[in-house]
mmCIF file of C-alpha atoms in Angstrom:
data_model
loop_
_atom_site.group_PDB
_atom_site.id
_atom_site.type_symbol
_atom_site.label_atom_id
_atom_site.label_comp_id
_atom_site.label_asym_id
_atom_site.label_seq_id
_atom_site.Cartn_x
_atom_site.Cartn_y
_atom_site.Cartn_z
ATOM 1 C CA MET A 214 5.341 -16.552 51.308
ATOM 2 C CA PRO A 215 7.480 -17.258 48.261
ATOM 3 C CA SER A 216 8.785 -14.760 45.970
ATOM 4 C CA VAL A 217 9.246 -14.935 42.487
ATOM 5 C CA VAL A 218 11.457 -11.719 39.780
ATOM 6 C CA ALA A 219 11.297 -12.186 36.532
ATOM 7 C CA TYR A 220 13.944 -10.046 34.707
ATOM 8 C CA ILE A 221 12.316 -9.474 30.795
ATOM 9 C CA SER A 222 14.483 -8.004 27.869
ATOM 10 C CA GLY A 223 13.153 -5.097 26.887
ATOM 11 C CA HIS A 224 14.054 -5.771 22.961
ATOM 12 C CA GLY A 225 10.441 -6.284 21.151
ATOM 13 C CA PHE A 226 7.463 -7.989 22.642
ATOM 14 C CA GLY A 227 8.710 -11.787 22.299
ATOM 15 C CA HIS A 228 10.421 -11.965 25.487
ATOM 16 C CA ALA A 229 7.885 -10.534 27.505
ATOM 17 C CA SER A 230 4.606 -12.084 26.126
ATOM 18 C CA ARG A 231 6.113 -15.781 26.932
ATOM 19 C CA THR A 232 7.426 -14.901 30.185
ATOM 20 C CA ILE A 233 4.033 -13.161 31.073
ATOM 21 C CA GLU A 234 2.115 -16.608 30.170
ATOM 22 C CA LEU A 235 4.749 -18.396 32.430
ATOM 23 C CA LEU A 236 4.207 -16.057 35.498
ATOM 24 C CA ASN A 237 0.499 -16.166 34.287
ATOM 25 C CA ALA A 238 0.472 -20.333 34.709
ATOM 26 C CA LEU A 239 2.786 -19.860 38.282
ATOM 27 C CA ALA A 240 -0.206 -17.700 39.725
ATOM 28 C CA ASP A 241 -2.811 -19.870 38.548
ATOM 29 C CA ARG A 242 -1.345 -22.988 40.202
ATOM 30 C CA ASP A 243 0.008 -20.762 43.198
ATOM 31 C CA SER A 244 -2.221 -18.175 44.182
ATOM 32 C CA SER A 245 -0.036 -17.669 47.339
ATOM 33 C CA LEU A 246 3.035 -16.413 45.106
ATOM 34 C CA ARG A 247 4.387 -12.986 44.661
ATOM 35 C CA ILE A 248 5.327 -11.912 41.722
ATOM 36 C CA HIS A 249 6.929 -9.038 40.311
ATOM 37 C CA ALA A 250 8.418 -8.271 36.617
ATOM 38 C CA ARG A 251 11.260 -5.773 36.597
ATOM 39 C CA SER A 252 11.420 -4.747 32.450
ATOM 40 C CA GLU A 253 11.472 -1.873 30.149
ATOM 41 C CA VAL A 254 8.754 -3.481 27.829
ATOM 42 C CA ALA A 255 5.579 -1.112 27.855
ATOM 43 C CA PRO A 256 3.569 -1.434 30.894
ATOM 44 C CA TRP A 257 0.359 -1.341 29.093
ATOM 45 C CA LEU A 258 1.143 -4.785 27.891
ATOM 46 C CA PHE A 259 1.750 -6.095 31.414
ATOM 47 C CA SER A 260 -1.791 -4.149 32.089
ATOM 48 C CA ALA A 261 -3.438 -5.959 29.466
ATOM 49 C CA THR A 262 -2.220 -9.608 29.839
ATOM 50 C CA THR A 263 -0.902 -10.034 33.217
ATOM 51 C CA ARG A 264 -3.193 -12.125 36.250
ATOM 52 C CA PRO A 265 -4.319 -9.377 39.012
ATOM 53 C CA GLY A 266 -1.140 -9.289 41.737
ATOM 54 C CA ILE A 267 1.521 -9.714 39.062
ATOM 55 C CA THR A 268 3.420 -6.107 39.328
ATOM 56 C CA VAL A 269 5.600 -4.730 37.075
ATOM 57 C CA GLU A 270 8.606 -2.309 38.241
ATOM 58 C CA ARG A 271 10.213 -0.371 34.806
ATOM 59 C CA VAL A 272 13.845 -1.288 34.724
ATOM 60 C CA ALA A 273 16.586 -0.923 31.922
ATOM 61 C CA CYS A 274 17.591 -4.939 32.253
ATOM 62 C CA ASP A 275 19.555 -4.960 28.655
ATOM 63 C CA THR A 276 20.380 -3.378 25.963
ATOM 64 C CA GLY A 277 18.960 -5.740 23.126
ATOM 65 C CA ALA A 278 19.604 -5.432 20.115
ATOM 66 C CA VAL A 279 19.318 -1.590 18.416
ATOM 67 C CA GLN A 280 16.913 -1.836 15.575
ATOM 68 C CA ILE A 281 15.951 1.002 12.988
ATOM 69 C CA ASP A 282 13.017 -0.227 12.333
ATOM 70 C CA SER A 283 11.484 -3.846 12.795
ATOM 71 C CA LEU A 284 13.753 -4.825 9.168
ATOM 72 C CA GLN A 285 16.907 -3.094 10.050
ATOM 73 C CA LEU A 286 19.508 -3.697 12.668
ATOM 74 C CA ASP A 287 22.536 -1.337 13.436
ATOM 75 C CA GLU A 288 25.272 -3.899 14.440
ATOM 76 C CA ALA A 289 27.802 -0.998 15.393
ATOM 77 C CA GLU A 290 25.335 0.576 18.358
ATOM 78 C CA THR A 291 24.296 -2.852 19.220
ATOM 79 C CA ILE A 292 27.777 -3.382 19.969
ATOM 80 C CA ARG A 293 28.634 -0.298 21.692
ATOM 81 C CA LYS A 294 25.240 0.232 24.029
ATOM 82 C CA ALA A 295 25.723 -3.528 25.121
ATOM 83 C CA GLN A 296 29.391 -2.036 26.174
ATOM 84 C CA LEU A 297 28.273 0.983 28.004
ATOM 85 C CA PHE A 298 25.490 -1.027 29.770
ATOM 86 C CA MET A 299 28.200 -3.785 30.885
ATOM 87 C CA GLY A 300 30.581 -0.829 31.872
ATOM 88 C CA ASP A 301 28.628 -0.018 34.936
ATOM 89 C CA PHE A 302 27.573 -3.803 35.451
ATOM 90 C CA LYS A 303 28.953 -3.653 38.921
ATOM 91 C CA ALA A 304 26.483 -0.789 40.063
ATOM 92 C CA ARG A 305 23.714 -1.992 38.567
ATOM 93 C CA VAL A 306 23.949 -5.433 40.047
ATOM 94 C CA ALA A 307 24.234 -3.545 43.355
ATOM 95 C CA VAL A 308 20.752 -1.791 42.915
ATOM 96 C CA GLU A 309 19.237 -5.195 41.865
ATOM 97 C CA VAL A 310 20.419 -7.319 44.899
ATOM 98 C CA GLY A 311 18.771 -4.635 47.387
ATOM 99 C CA ALA A 312 15.390 -4.753 45.018
ATOM 100 C CA LEU A 313 15.884 -8.696 45.277
ATOM 101 C CA ARG A 314 16.037 -8.598 48.846
ATOM 102 C CA ALA A 315 13.782 -5.981 49.389
ATOM 103 C CA LEU A 316 10.993 -8.169 47.592
ATOM 104 C CA GLN A 317 12.331 -11.455 50.135
ATOM 105 C CA THR A 318 13.252 -13.365 46.751
ATOM 106 C CA THR A 319 12.580 -16.992 46.513
ATOM 107 C CA LEU A 320 13.422 -17.833 42.955
ATOM 108 C CA VAL A 321 14.826 -15.545 39.859
ATOM 109 C CA ILE A 322 13.422 -15.630 36.388
ATOM 110 C CA ALA A 323 15.492 -14.561 33.336
ATOM 111 C CA ASP A 324 14.467 -13.903 29.685
ATOM 112 C CA THR A 325 17.686 -13.526 28.897
ATOM 113 C CA PRO A 326 19.257 -10.574 30.670
ATOM 114 C CA PRO A 327 22.292 -11.414 32.130
ATOM 115 C CA LEU A 328 21.642 -8.451 35.182
ATOM 116 C CA GLY A 329 19.070 -10.951 36.313
ATOM 117 C CA ILE A 330 21.282 -14.029 36.796
ATOM 118 C CA ALA A 331 23.976 -11.662 38.102
ATOM 119 C CA ALA A 332 21.570 -10.081 40.830
ATOM 120 C CA ALA A 333 20.379 -13.471 41.987
ATOM 121 C CA SER A 334 23.882 -15.039 42.266
ATOM 122 C CA ALA A 335 25.241 -11.884 44.390
ATOM 123 C CA ALA A 336 22.214 -12.041 46.453
ATOM 124 C CA GLY A 337 21.817 -15.809 47.194
ATOM 125 C CA VAL A 338 18.715 -16.675 45.067
ATOM 126 C CA PRO A 339 18.245 -19.431 42.896
ATOM 127 C CA ALA A 340 18.348 -18.126 39.019
ATOM 128 C CA VAL A 341 16.664 -19.538 35.763
ATOM 129 C CA LEU A 342 17.332 -18.373 32.617
ATOM 130 C CA LEU A 343 14.534 -18.957 30.052
ATOM 131 C CA GLY A 344 15.030 -18.230 25.915
ATOM 132 C CA ASN A 345 15.372 -19.339 22.982
ATOM 133 C CA PHE A 346 18.695 -17.714 22.721
ATOM 134 C CA THR A 347 21.476 -15.951 24.690
ATOM 135 C CA TRP A 348 22.704 -12.572 24.154
ATOM 136 C CA ASP A 349 26.303 -13.899 24.204
ATOM 137 C CA TRP A 350 25.628 -15.798 21.011
ATOM 138 C CA ILE A 351 23.915 -12.673 19.454
ATOM 139 C CA TYR A 352 26.641 -10.561 20.257
ATOM 140 C CA ARG A 353 29.561 -12.889 19.397
ATOM 141 C CA ASP A 354 28.184 -12.597 15.775
ATOM 142 C CA TYR A 355 28.823 -8.850 15.465
ATOM 143 C CA ALA A 356 32.256 -7.188 15.108
ATOM 144 C CA GLY A 357 33.858 -5.961 18.017
ATOM 145 C CA GLY A 358 31.283 -8.052 20.587
ATOM 146 C CA GLU A 359 33.669 -10.652 21.627
ATOM 147 C CA ALA A 360 34.627 -9.288 24.610
ATOM 148 C CA VAL A 361 30.864 -8.311 25.513
ATOM 149 C CA ALA A 362 30.156 -11.793 24.541
ATOM 150 C CA ASP A 363 32.644 -13.056 27.001
ATOM 151 C CA ALA A 364 31.431 -10.996 29.643
ATOM 152 C CA ILE A 365 27.825 -12.235 29.358
ATOM 153 C CA GLY A 366 28.381 -15.743 29.000
ATOM 154 C CA ALA A 367 30.485 -15.853 32.306
ATOM 155 C CA ILE A 368 27.569 -14.755 33.989
ATOM 156 C CA TYR A 369 25.166 -17.269 32.266
ATOM 157 C CA ARG A 370 27.442 -19.883 33.601
ATOM 158 C CA CYS A 371 25.869 -18.952 36.977
ATOM 159 C CA ALA A 372 22.369 -20.025 36.475
ATOM 160 C CA ASP A 373 21.471 -22.794 38.185
ATOM 161 C CA LEU A 374 19.148 -23.969 35.355
ATOM 162 C CA ALA A 375 18.293 -22.682 31.547
ATOM 163 C CA LEU A 376 15.377 -23.443 29.901
ATOM 164 C CA ARG A 377 16.267 -23.635 26.606
ATOM 165 C CA LEU A 378 12.911 -23.201 23.809
ATOM 166 C CA PRO A 379 12.210 -24.370 20.781
ATOM 167 C CA LEU A 380 14.113 -23.028 17.533
ATOM 168 C CA HIS A 381 16.903 -21.928 19.744
ATOM 169 C CA GLY A 382 20.721 -20.960 19.358
ATOM 170 C CA GLY A 383 23.395 -20.549 21.914
ATOM 171 C CA PHE A 384 23.437 -21.729 25.379
ATOM 172 C CA ASP A 385 26.808 -22.793 25.107
ATOM 173 C CA THR A 386 27.777 -21.290 28.201
ATOM 174 C CA CYS A 387 25.041 -22.893 30.178
ATOM 175 C CA PRO A 388 26.032 -25.532 32.110
ATOM 176 C CA HIS A 389 22.982 -27.229 33.541
ATOM 177 C CA LEU A 390 20.061 -27.198 30.497
ATOM 178 C CA ARG A 391 16.670 -28.617 30.164
ATOM 179 C CA ASP A 392 14.659 -28.292 27.168
ATOM 180 C CA LEU A 393 10.806 -26.910 26.765
ATOM 181 C CA PRO A 394 7.890 -27.163 24.299
ATOM 182 C CA PHE A 395 7.117 -23.632 22.809
ATOM 183 C CA ILE A 396 5.877 -21.214 24.979
ATOM 184 C CA ALA A 397 2.958 -19.691 23.404
ATOM 185 C CA ARG A 398 -0.131 -17.356 23.997
ATOM 186 C CA ARG A 399 -3.321 -19.693 23.075
ATOM 187 C CA SER A 400 -6.282 -18.098 21.894
ATOM 188 C CA LYS A 401 -9.520 -19.672 23.962
ATOM 189 C CA ARG A 402 -11.626 -18.553 21.486
ATOM 190 C CA GLY A 403 -13.263 -19.273 18.114
ATOM 191 C CA GLY A 404 -12.183 -17.247 14.761
ATOM 192 C CA GLY A 405 -15.551 -16.615 13.735
ATOM 193 C CA GLU A 406 -16.238 -15.283 17.236
ATOM 194 C CA VAL A 407 -13.568 -13.314 17.060
ATOM 195 C CA ARG A 408 -13.909 -11.687 13.385
ATOM 196 C CA ALA A 409 -17.399 -10.969 14.412
ATOM 197 C CA ALA A 410 -16.812 -9.022 17.934
ATOM 198 C CA LEU A 411 -13.849 -6.842 16.477
ATOM 199 C CA GLY A 412 -16.185 -5.900 13.196
ATOM 200 C CA LEU A 413 -13.851 -8.200 10.732
ATOM 201 C CA PRO A 414 -15.560 -9.718 7.766
ATOM 202 C CA HIS A 415 -16.303 -13.020 7.077
ATOM 203 C CA GLY A 416 -15.927 -14.865 3.974
ATOM 204 C CA LEU A 417 -12.344 -12.981 3.290
ATOM 205 C CA PRO A 418 -8.958 -14.238 3.734
ATOM 206 C CA LEU A 419 -7.461 -11.870 6.112
ATOM 207 C CA ALA A 420 -3.659 -11.134 6.602
ATOM 208 C CA LEU A 421 -2.696 -9.596 9.665
ATOM 209 C CA VAL A 422 0.794 -7.161 9.554
ATOM 210 C CA SER A 423 2.797 -7.749 12.786
ATOM 211 C CA PHE A 424 5.700 -5.925 12.813
ATOM 212 C CA GLY A 425 5.847 -4.828 16.977
ATOM 213 C CA GLY A 426 6.750 -1.400 18.369
ATOM 214 C CA PHE A 427 9.661 -0.845 15.758
ATOM 215 C CA GLY A 428 7.643 -0.283 12.668
ATOM 216 C CA VAL A 429 8.208 -0.775 9.483
ATOM 217 C CA GLN A 430 9.968 2.143 6.684
ATOM 218 C CA GLY A 431 9.312 2.351 2.958
ATOM 219 C CA LEU A 432 5.761 0.499 2.792
ATOM 220 C CA ASP A 433 3.729 1.359 0.272
ATOM 221 C CA LEU A 434 0.101 1.778 1.946
ATOM 222 C CA ALA A 435 -1.223 2.977 -1.141
ATOM 223 C CA ALA A 436 -0.443 -0.267 -3.016
ATOM 224 C CA LEU A 437 -0.950 -2.475 -0.278
ATOM 225 C CA ALA A 438 -4.821 -0.890 0.307
ATOM 226 C CA ARG A 439 -5.180 -2.410 -3.621
ATOM 227 C CA THR A 440 -4.547 -5.796 -2.622
ATOM 228 C CA GLU A 441 -7.083 -8.260 -4.061
ATOM 229 C CA GLY A 442 -8.873 -11.129 -2.623
ATOM 230 C CA PHE A 443 -7.424 -10.382 0.794
ATOM 231 C CA GLY A 444 -8.020 -8.314 3.834
ATOM 232 C CA ILE A 445 -5.234 -6.521 5.634
ATOM 233 C CA VAL A 446 -5.597 -6.094 9.281
ATOM 234 C CA MET A 447 -3.372 -3.327 10.528
ATOM 235 C CA SER A 448 -3.259 -2.613 13.813
ATOM 236 C CA GLY A 449 -3.956 1.812 14.631
ATOM 237 C CA THR A 450 -0.530 1.660 16.236
ATOM 238 C CA THR A 451 1.468 0.254 13.389
ATOM 239 C CA PHE A 452 4.254 2.411 12.566
ATOM 240 C CA VAL A 453 4.765 3.066 9.019
ATOM 241 C CA ASP A 454 7.858 5.645 8.484
ATOM 242 C CA GLY A 455 7.598 6.880 11.960
ATOM 243 C CA ARG A 456 3.687 7.924 11.691
ATOM 244 C CA PRO A 457 1.016 5.363 12.976
ATOM 245 C CA LEU A 458 -1.364 3.831 10.293
ATOM 246 C CA GLY A 459 -4.004 5.823 12.306
ATOM 247 C CA ASP A 460 -2.620 9.134 10.280
ATOM 248 C CA ARG A 461 -2.889 7.689 7.034
ATOM 249 C CA GLY A 462 -6.516 7.760 6.063
ATOM 250 C CA THR A 463 -5.735 4.838 3.585
ATOM 251 C CA THR A 464 -8.732 2.731 3.259
ATOM 252 C CA GLY A 465 -9.155 -0.173 0.059
ATOM 253 C CA ALA A 466 -8.265 -3.487 1.373
ATOM 254 C CA LEU A 467 -6.935 -2.043 4.667
ATOM 255 C CA ILE A 468 -8.694 -2.710 7.960
ATOM 256 C CA PRO A 469 -7.622 -1.086 10.962
ATOM 257 C CA LEU A 470 -7.763 -2.418 14.410
ATOM 258 C CA ASP A 471 -8.024 -0.907 17.879
ATOM 259 C CA GLU A 472 -5.802 -2.601 20.025
ATOM 260 C CA PRO A 473 -6.481 -0.654 23.116
ATOM 261 C CA ALA A 474 -10.252 -0.831 22.468
ATOM 262 C CA MET A 475 -9.605 -4.542 21.836
ATOM 263 C CA TYR A 476 -8.078 -5.333 24.680
ATOM 264 C CA ALA A 477 -10.561 -3.489 26.968
ATOM 265 C CA ARG A 478 -13.231 -5.854 25.740
ATOM 266 C CA GLY A 479 -11.220 -8.789 27.045
ATOM 267 C CA TYR A 480 -10.224 -10.043 23.573
ATOM 268 C CA ARG A 481 -6.064 -10.062 23.164
ATOM 269 C CA TYR A 482 -3.906 -10.277 20.290
ATOM 270 C CA GLU A 483 -3.616 -13.928 20.059
ATOM 271 C CA ASP A 484 -7.243 -13.830 19.452
ATOM 272 C CA VAL A 485 -6.473 -11.931 16.404
ATOM 273 C CA VAL A 486 -4.017 -14.618 15.328
ATOM 274 C CA ARG A 487 -6.585 -17.110 15.648
ATOM 275 C CA ALA A 488 -9.211 -14.831 13.223
ATOM 276 C CA VAL A 489 -6.731 -14.394 10.604
ATOM 277 C CA ASP A 490 -5.465 -16.468 7.792
ATOM 278 C CA VAL A 491 -2.085 -15.340 7.631
ATOM 279 C CA VAL A 492 0.426 -13.221 9.734
ATOM 280 C CA VAL A 493 3.137 -11.112 7.878
ATOM 281 C CA SER A 494 5.643 -10.159 9.693
ATOM 282 C CA LYS A 495 9.481 -10.966 10.149
ATOM 283 C CA PRO A 496 10.944 -14.051 12.128
ATOM 284 C CA GLY A 497 10.742 -13.818 15.676
ATOM 285 C CA TYR A 498 10.255 -16.637 18.497
ATOM 286 C CA GLY A 499 7.103 -14.519 19.678
ATOM 287 C CA ILE A 500 5.209 -14.641 16.395
ATOM 288 C CA ILE A 501 6.013 -18.068 15.183
ATOM 289 C CA ALA A 502 5.086 -19.709 18.044
ATOM 290 C CA GLU A 503 1.694 -17.426 18.444
ATOM 291 C CA CYS A 504 1.085 -18.908 14.497
ATOM 292 C CA ALA A 505 1.896 -22.413 15.495
ATOM 293 C CA ALA A 506 -0.985 -22.240 18.749
ATOM 294 C CA ASN A 507 -3.058 -20.516 16.722
ATOM 295 C CA GLY A 508 -3.254 -22.037 13.085
ATOM 296 C CA ALA A 509 -2.048 -19.224 11.320
ATOM 297 C CA ALA A 510 0.238 -18.898 8.678
ATOM 298 C CA ILE A 511 3.280 -16.735 8.190
ATOM 299 C CA LEU A 512 4.618 -14.255 5.207
ATOM 300 C CA TYR A 513 7.963 -13.357 6.190
ATOM 301 C CA THR A 514 10.752 -11.149 4.933
ATOM 302 C CA SER A 515 14.021 -10.551 5.931
ATOM 303 C CA ARG A 516 15.182 -8.792 9.096
ATOM 304 C CA GLY A 517 19.060 -7.686 8.429
ATOM 305 C CA ARG A 518 21.748 -9.893 9.734
ATOM 306 C CA PHE A 519 20.159 -10.589 13.047
ATOM 307 C CA ALA A 520 21.985 -13.987 14.487
ATOM 308 C CA GLU A 521 18.444 -15.701 15.074
ATOM 309 C CA TYR A 522 17.075 -15.525 11.851
ATOM 310 C CA GLU A 523 18.814 -18.291 10.191
ATOM 311 C CA VAL A 524 17.564 -20.973 12.383
ATOM 312 C CA LEU A 525 14.164 -19.125 12.917
ATOM 313 C CA VAL A 526 13.434 -19.927 9.452
ATOM 314 C CA GLU A 527 14.951 -23.103 8.795
ATOM 315 C CA GLY A 528 12.706 -24.525 11.714
ATOM 316 C CA MET A 529 9.779 -22.952 11.540
ATOM 317 C CA PRO A 530 8.399 -24.684 8.288
ATOM 318 C CA ARG A 531 8.483 -27.839 10.851
ATOM 319 C CA TYR A 532 5.284 -26.192 12.376
ATOM 320 C CA LEU A 533 3.132 -23.940 10.211
ATOM 321 C CA ARG A 534 3.146 -22.528 6.666
ATOM 322 C CA THR A 535 5.700 -19.849 5.356
ATOM 323 C CA ARG A 536 6.509 -18.307 2.914
ATOM 324 C CA PHE A 537 9.532 -15.889 1.877
ATOM 325 C CA ILE A 538 9.143 -12.158 0.150
ATOM 326 C CA ASP A 539 11.970 -10.283 -0.390
ATOM 327 C CA ARG A 540 12.022 -7.119 0.945
ATOM 328 C CA ALA A 541 12.198 -5.272 -1.866
ATOM 329 C CA ALA A 542 8.830 -6.562 -3.212
ATOM 330 C CA PHE A 543 7.535 -6.429 0.463
ATOM 331 C CA LEU A 544 7.641 -2.659 0.127
ATOM 332 C CA THR A 545 5.951 -2.448 -2.606
ATOM 333 C CA GLY A 546 3.121 -3.996 -1.353
ATOM 334 C CA ASP A 547 2.042 -6.427 -4.019
ATOM 335 C CA TRP A 548 1.183 -9.280 -1.896
ATOM 336 C CA SER A 549 -1.608 -10.457 -3.132
ATOM 337 C CA GLY A 550 0.122 -13.793 -5.230
ATOM 338 C CA PRO A 551 2.379 -14.693 -2.131
ATOM 339 C CA LEU A 552 -0.590 -14.740 -0.009
ATOM 340 C CA ALA A 553 -2.412 -16.663 -2.532
ATOM 341 C CA SER A 554 0.108 -19.111 -2.684
ATOM 342 C CA LEU A 555 0.981 -19.519 0.844
ATOM 343 C CA ILE A 556 -2.675 -20.447 1.804
ATOM 344 C CA ALA A 557 -3.115 -22.570 -0.482
ATOM 345 C CA GLN A 558 0.307 -24.690 0.566
ATOM 346 C CA PRO A 559 -0.656 -28.037 2.786
ATOM 347 C CA PRO A 560 -0.277 -27.684 6.490
ATOM 348 C CA PRO A 561 2.941 -28.722 8.118
ATOM 349 C CA SER A 562 3.364 -32.637 9.091
ATOM 350 C CA ALA A 563 4.122 -31.934 12.586
ATOM 351 C CA ARG A 564 1.701 -30.346 14.996
ATOM 352 C CA ALA A 565 3.756 -27.933 17.430
ATOM 353 C CA ASP A 566 3.558 -28.823 21.212
ATOM 354 C CA VAL A 567 2.871 -25.540 23.120
ATOM 355 C CA SER A 568 2.630 -26.595 26.641
ATOM 356 C CA GLY A 569 5.545 -25.084 27.553
ATOM 357 C CA ALA A 570 4.294 -22.682 30.162
ATOM 358 C CA ASP A 571 2.775 -25.682 32.213
ATOM 359 C CA VAL A 572 5.966 -27.616 32.190
ATOM 360 C CA ALA A 573 8.108 -24.829 33.135
ATOM 361 C CA ALA A 574 5.551 -23.532 35.748
ATOM 362 C CA ASP A 575 5.395 -27.272 37.278
ATOM 363 C CA LEU A 576 9.410 -27.129 37.229
ATOM 364 C CA LEU A 577 9.763 -23.910 38.951
ATOM 365 C CA LEU A 578 7.070 -24.383 41.571
ATOM 366 C CA SER A 579 9.309 -27.558 42.379
ATOM 367 C CA MET A 580 12.149 -25.658 42.719
ATOM 368 C CA ILE A 581 10.366 -22.987 44.634
ATOM 369 C CA TYR A 582 8.729 -25.695 47.529
ATOM 370 C CA ALA A 583 12.138 -28.212 47.558
#
């Protein structure tokens, strides 16, 4: 019985959401597969979105980027933590080799921890890198990151195949490369149905605030509550200045979204993206792909000196309506004008191909049963 093990970066939700889509596509195609994930991503995300039988074990796979909040990056700490992680890398690989053998692993997928590639290589198991950027490319952009970037790049060269997603950067260290369409979570529900089920108002343009688990510092919620012409949908677990929105008691234009209750009723985050008109966020592969797949526009602000930022900003207008709001204006909560201008834009000329999970699943199954 084949066994697939996925190593998933714990940096944000984007890596996990797209890898879960791929694992679900594999499970749908072959019920005999044993599928395991190894990641520090919050376990609730797996339990709420994966097919039955897909297991997850909490494992530190990489250190990603160290963020102060969703819009601020600590470059020096990012490199320091990556160096520490790589300092005892051989011991980490030895542990993972044991895990892969215990799971009788047939194939490893890594999005995009080098630990998964190194462990698979040491265990004699085929390894596939998946992502839209590589960590060696990211780290090389920061002061003092050259050595850790070189070490990671050498590991990526051992991958049997790299599956590169749109809006990409890096991959120069991946000799065997194949491009994929977007992997994105696609809602199977109508926007009106979702609004009715979740108590979101009809007849009012809605903007969903999406900043993941890092939250935002300094956002003026009182001003945001006075937004005219839009409802501002915010999860009750959205953190502003270290406190969840649900603790603030702010009303007006703000519409709370109870995510745990939503998932318990069988609705998913992509359903909310389908139901709103705009997502307010910082550029990241996951939210861009979901907006493109579900027809939402994106109002975005800058996210600090993250190497991926320019690539995403340059590429995303091909697939969805976008508008930039500078950091200072974003934090004031005065979003009415930018939101109105954004939804008045014509649709993009290109329609995003979001079949990447299906394409990748078929390709990986051909490798497993070769």
